[in-house]
Coordinates of C-alpha atoms in Angstrom, one line a residue:
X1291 CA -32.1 -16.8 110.5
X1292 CA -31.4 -14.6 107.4
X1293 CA -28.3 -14.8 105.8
X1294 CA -26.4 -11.6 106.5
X1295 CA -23.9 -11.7 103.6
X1296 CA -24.2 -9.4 100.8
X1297 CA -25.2 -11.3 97.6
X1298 CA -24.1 -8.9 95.0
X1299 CA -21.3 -6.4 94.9
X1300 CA -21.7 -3.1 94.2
X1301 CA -18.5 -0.7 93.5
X1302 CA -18.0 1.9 95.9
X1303 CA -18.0 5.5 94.6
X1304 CA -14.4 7.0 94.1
X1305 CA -15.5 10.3 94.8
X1306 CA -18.2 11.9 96.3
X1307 CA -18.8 9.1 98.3
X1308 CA -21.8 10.9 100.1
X1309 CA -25.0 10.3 97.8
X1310 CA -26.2 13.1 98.6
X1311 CA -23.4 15.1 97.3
X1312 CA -23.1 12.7 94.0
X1313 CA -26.8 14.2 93.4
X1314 CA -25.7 17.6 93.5
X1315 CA -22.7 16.8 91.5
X1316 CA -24.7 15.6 88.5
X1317 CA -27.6 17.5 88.4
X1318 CA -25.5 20.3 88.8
X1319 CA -23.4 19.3 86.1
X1320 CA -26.7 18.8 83.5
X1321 CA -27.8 22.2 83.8
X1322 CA -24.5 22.9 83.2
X1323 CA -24.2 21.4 79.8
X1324 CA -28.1 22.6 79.5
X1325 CA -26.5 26.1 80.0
X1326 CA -23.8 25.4 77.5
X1327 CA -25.8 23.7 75.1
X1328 CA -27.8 27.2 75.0
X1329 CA -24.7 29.7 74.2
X1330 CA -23.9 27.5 71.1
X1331 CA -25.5 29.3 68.1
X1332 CA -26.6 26.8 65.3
X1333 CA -27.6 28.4 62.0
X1334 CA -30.1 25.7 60.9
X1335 CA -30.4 26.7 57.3
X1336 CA -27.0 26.9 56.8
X1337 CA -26.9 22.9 57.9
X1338 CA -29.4 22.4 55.9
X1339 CA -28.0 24.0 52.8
X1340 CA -24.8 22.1 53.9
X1341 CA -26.4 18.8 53.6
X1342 CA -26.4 18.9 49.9
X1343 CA -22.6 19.5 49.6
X1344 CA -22.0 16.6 52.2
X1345 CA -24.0 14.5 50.3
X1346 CA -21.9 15.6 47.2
X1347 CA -18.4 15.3 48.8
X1348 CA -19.9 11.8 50.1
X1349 CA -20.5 10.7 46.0
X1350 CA -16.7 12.0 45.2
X1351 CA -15.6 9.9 48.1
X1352 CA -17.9 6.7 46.7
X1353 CA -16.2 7.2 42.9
X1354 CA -12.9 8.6 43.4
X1355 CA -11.1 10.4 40.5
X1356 CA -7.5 9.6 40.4
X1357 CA -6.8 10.7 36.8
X1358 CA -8.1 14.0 36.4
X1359 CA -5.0 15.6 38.9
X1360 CA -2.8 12.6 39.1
X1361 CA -0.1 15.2 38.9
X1362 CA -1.0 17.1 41.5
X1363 CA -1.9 14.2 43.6
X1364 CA 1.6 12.4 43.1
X1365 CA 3.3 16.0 43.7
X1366 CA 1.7 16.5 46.8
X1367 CA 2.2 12.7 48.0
X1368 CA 5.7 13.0 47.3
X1369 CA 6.2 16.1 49.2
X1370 CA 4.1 14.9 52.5
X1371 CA 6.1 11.4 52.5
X1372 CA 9.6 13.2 52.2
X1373 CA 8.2 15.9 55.1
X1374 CA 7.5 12.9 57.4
X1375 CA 10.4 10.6 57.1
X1376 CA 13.3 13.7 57.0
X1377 CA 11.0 15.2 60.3
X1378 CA 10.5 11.7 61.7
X1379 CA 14.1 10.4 61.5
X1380 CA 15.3 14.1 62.6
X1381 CA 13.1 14.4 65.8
X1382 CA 14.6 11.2 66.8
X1383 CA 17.8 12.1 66.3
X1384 CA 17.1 15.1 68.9
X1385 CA 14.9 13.1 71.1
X1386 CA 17.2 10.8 72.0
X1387 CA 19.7 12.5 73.7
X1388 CA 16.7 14.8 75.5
X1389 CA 15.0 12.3 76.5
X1390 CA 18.0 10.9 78.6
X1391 CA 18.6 14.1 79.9
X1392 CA 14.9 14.4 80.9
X1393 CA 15.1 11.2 83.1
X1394 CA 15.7 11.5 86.8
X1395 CA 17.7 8.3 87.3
X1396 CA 20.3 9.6 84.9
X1397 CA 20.6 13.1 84.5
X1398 CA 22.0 16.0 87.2
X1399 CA 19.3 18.3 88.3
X1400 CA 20.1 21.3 85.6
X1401 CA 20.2 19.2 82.8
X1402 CA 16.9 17.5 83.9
X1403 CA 15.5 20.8 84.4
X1404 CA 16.5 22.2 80.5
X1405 CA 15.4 19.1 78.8
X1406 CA 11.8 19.2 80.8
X1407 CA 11.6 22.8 79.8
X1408 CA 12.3 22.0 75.7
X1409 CA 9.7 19.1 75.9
X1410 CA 6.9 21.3 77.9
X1411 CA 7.4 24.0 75.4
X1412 CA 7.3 21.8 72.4
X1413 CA 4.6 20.2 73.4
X1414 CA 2.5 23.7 74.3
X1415 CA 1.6 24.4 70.6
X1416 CA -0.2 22.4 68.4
X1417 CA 1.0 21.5 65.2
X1418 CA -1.3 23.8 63.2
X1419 CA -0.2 26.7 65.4
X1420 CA 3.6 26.2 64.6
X1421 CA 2.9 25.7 60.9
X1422 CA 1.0 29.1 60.7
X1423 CA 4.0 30.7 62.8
X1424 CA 6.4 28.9 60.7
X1425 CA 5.3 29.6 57.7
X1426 CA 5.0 33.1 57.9
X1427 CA 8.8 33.3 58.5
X1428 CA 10.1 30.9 56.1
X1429 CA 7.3 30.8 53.6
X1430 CA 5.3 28.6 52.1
X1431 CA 6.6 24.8 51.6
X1432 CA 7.6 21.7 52.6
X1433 CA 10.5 23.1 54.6
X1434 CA 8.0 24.9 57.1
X1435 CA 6.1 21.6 57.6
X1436 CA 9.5 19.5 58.1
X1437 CA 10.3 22.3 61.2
X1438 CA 7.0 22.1 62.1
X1439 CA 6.9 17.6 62.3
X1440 CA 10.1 17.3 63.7
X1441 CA 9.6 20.4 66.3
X1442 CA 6.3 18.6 67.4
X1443 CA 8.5 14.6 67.4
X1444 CA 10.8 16.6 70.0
X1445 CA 8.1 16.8 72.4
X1446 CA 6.5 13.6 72.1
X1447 CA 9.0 11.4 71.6
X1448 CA 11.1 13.2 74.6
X1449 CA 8.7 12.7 77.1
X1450 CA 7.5 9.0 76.5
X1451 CA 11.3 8.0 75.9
X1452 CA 12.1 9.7 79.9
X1453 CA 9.2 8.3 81.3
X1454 CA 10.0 4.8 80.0
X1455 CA 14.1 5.6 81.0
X1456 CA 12.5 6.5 84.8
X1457 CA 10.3 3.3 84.7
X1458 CA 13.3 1.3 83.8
X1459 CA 14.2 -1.8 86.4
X1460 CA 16.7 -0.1 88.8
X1461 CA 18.4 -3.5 89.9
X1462 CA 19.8 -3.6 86.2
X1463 CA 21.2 0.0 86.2
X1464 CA 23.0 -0.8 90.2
X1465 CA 24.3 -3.6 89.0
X1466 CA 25.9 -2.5 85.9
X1467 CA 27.0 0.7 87.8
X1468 CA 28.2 -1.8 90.5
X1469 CA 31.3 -3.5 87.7
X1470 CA 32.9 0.0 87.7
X1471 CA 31.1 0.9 84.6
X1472 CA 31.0 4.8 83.6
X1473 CA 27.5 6.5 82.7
X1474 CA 27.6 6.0 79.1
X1475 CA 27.9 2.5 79.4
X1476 CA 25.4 2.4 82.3
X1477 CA 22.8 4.0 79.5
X1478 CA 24.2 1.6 76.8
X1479 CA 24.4 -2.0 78.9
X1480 CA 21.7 -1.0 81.4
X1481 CA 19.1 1.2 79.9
X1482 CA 19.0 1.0 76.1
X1483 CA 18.1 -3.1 76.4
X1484 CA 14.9 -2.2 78.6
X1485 CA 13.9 1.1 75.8
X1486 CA 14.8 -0.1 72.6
X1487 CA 11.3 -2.0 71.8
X1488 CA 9.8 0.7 73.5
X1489 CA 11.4 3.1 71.5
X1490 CA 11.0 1.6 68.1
X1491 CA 7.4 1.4 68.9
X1492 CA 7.2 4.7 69.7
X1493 CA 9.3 6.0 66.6
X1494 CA 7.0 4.2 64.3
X1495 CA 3.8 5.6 65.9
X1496 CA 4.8 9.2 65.5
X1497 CA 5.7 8.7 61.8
X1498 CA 1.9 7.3 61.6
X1499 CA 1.0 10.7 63.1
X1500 CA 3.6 12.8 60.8
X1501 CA 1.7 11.6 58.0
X1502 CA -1.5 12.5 59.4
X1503 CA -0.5 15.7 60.6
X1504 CA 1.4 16.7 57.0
X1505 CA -2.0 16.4 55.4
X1506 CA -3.2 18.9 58.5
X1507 CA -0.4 21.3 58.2
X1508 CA -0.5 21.8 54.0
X1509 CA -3.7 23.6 54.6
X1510 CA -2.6 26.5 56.2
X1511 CA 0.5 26.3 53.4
X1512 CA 3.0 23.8 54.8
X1513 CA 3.2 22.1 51.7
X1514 CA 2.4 18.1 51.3
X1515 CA -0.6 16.4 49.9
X1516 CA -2.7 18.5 52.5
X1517 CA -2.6 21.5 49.9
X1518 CA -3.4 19.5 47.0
X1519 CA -6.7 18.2 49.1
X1520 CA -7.4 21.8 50.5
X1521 CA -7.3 22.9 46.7
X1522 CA -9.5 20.4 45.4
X1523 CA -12.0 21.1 48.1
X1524 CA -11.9 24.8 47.0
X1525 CA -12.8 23.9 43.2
X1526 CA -15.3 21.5 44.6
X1527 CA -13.7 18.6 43.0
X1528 CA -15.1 16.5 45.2
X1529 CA -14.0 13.2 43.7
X1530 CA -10.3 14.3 43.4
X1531 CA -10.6 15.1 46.6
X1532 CA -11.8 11.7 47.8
X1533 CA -9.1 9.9 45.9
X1534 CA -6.8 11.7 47.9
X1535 CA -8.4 11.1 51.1
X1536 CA -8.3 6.9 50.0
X1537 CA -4.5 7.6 49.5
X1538 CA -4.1 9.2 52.4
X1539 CA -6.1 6.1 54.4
X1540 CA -4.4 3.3 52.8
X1541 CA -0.9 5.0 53.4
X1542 CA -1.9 5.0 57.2
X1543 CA -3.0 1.5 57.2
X1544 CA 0.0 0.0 55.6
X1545 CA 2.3 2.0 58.1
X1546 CA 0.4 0.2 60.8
X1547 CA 0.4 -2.9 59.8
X1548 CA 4.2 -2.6 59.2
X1549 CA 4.8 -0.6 62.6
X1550 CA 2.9 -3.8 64.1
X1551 CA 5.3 -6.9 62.4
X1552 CA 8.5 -4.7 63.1
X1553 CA 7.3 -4.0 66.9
X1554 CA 6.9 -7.9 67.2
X1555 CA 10.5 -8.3 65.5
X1556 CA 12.1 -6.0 67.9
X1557 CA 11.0 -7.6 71.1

């Protein structure tokens, strides 16, 4: 008699469970990207003649020149370090108390709805989009990109802090609330032990992406090392731009391997 049992496991589909269907789906969605591939409008000779300054920004990048605008270079370093601390430490500041006050478990119903509405509209614009907007009402400079950094903190820090304040363990929040104790102290005995690594993390992780995003932002004129970069790339000083770009990697590598130890500290 033939053994009945299966001898290998196959995983059932999650969708479109009907193979039939499945077919449809993805053939369907081929000629799709066929279709889409087609609309996309490639000027070959242009890549071509692009190429050659690739290959040329790729030889700056191999033998960086740090001398030739180490002013510039420190000037702009300067500037896109001070945007993302100040911006960093200020978003927090903000986030903080929104965050609480975009968590179900702990804030009334108008409260919850305001704070939702500040995170969903900071986080409807993309950083780029705010600095342009930004600096065409306060100018050109650093003090665009701080609004800009700490504008776009708001929003991500404020909705990872509620989620994690909503995900806290209830049984510690009833039982604190169960002494007597009012809701300050519920969020400070009950809530803030559970966040805190979580929060730190999360702090140190958006400074890693301030810095990123302050080299982003200086090209359309928020200030930072991102204009000194866009400007070298202009003159086609392809090795000053390189050294920057090294800077601007070994700056993001040293905050992550700090972020990391102090994450491990916390908790």
């Amino acid at each position: 008699m033939a053994n009945a049992t299966p001898t290998a496991w196959k995983r059932p589909p999650v969708l479109l469970k009907n193979p039939i269907w499945r077919r449809i789906f993805y053939l369907g969605a081929a000629i799709y990207l066929v279709l889409a591939l087609q609309t996309v409008e490639v000027n070959w000779m242009r890549v071509y003649e692009g190429l050659e300054r690739g290959w040329r920004f790729v030889q700056g990048f191999l033998v960086p020149d740090f001398t030739t605008r180490w002013t510039d270079i420190r000037a702009g370093l300067i500037e896109s370090l001070t945007m993302t601390v100040t911006s960093t430490v200020a978003g927090i500041l903000v986030s903080v108390p929104i965050g609480i006050g975009a968590s179900r478990n702990l804030a009334p119903a108008p409260i919850y709805l305001v704070c939702r509405s500040i995170i969903t509209l900071s986080r409807s614009f993309q950083e780029v989009i705010i600095a342009i907007l930004l600096v065409a009402m306060f100018g050109f400079g650093p003090f665009a990109g701080f609004l800009t950094l700490a504008f776009a903190t708001i929003g991500f820090l404020s909705k990872l802090l509620a989620e994690d304040i909503e995900a806290c363990d209830n049984n510690q929040i009833e039982a604190i609330r169960a002494t007597g104790a009012g809701w300050w102290q519920v969020v400070n005995y009950a809530v803030q032990p559970q966040v805190m690594p979580r929060l730190v993390g999360l702090s140190l992780y958006r400074l890693d992406i301030n810095f990123r995003e302050s080299a982003v932002i200086g090209i359309v004129g928020a200030g930072g090392i991102g204009a000194t970069l866009n400007t070298a790339i202009d003159r086609y000083e392809y090795d000053s731009a390189g050294a920057i770009l090294i800077i601007i990697i070994a700056i993001v590598l040293v905050v992550e391997y700090s972020s990391s130890h102090i994450r491990r500290w916390v908790q």
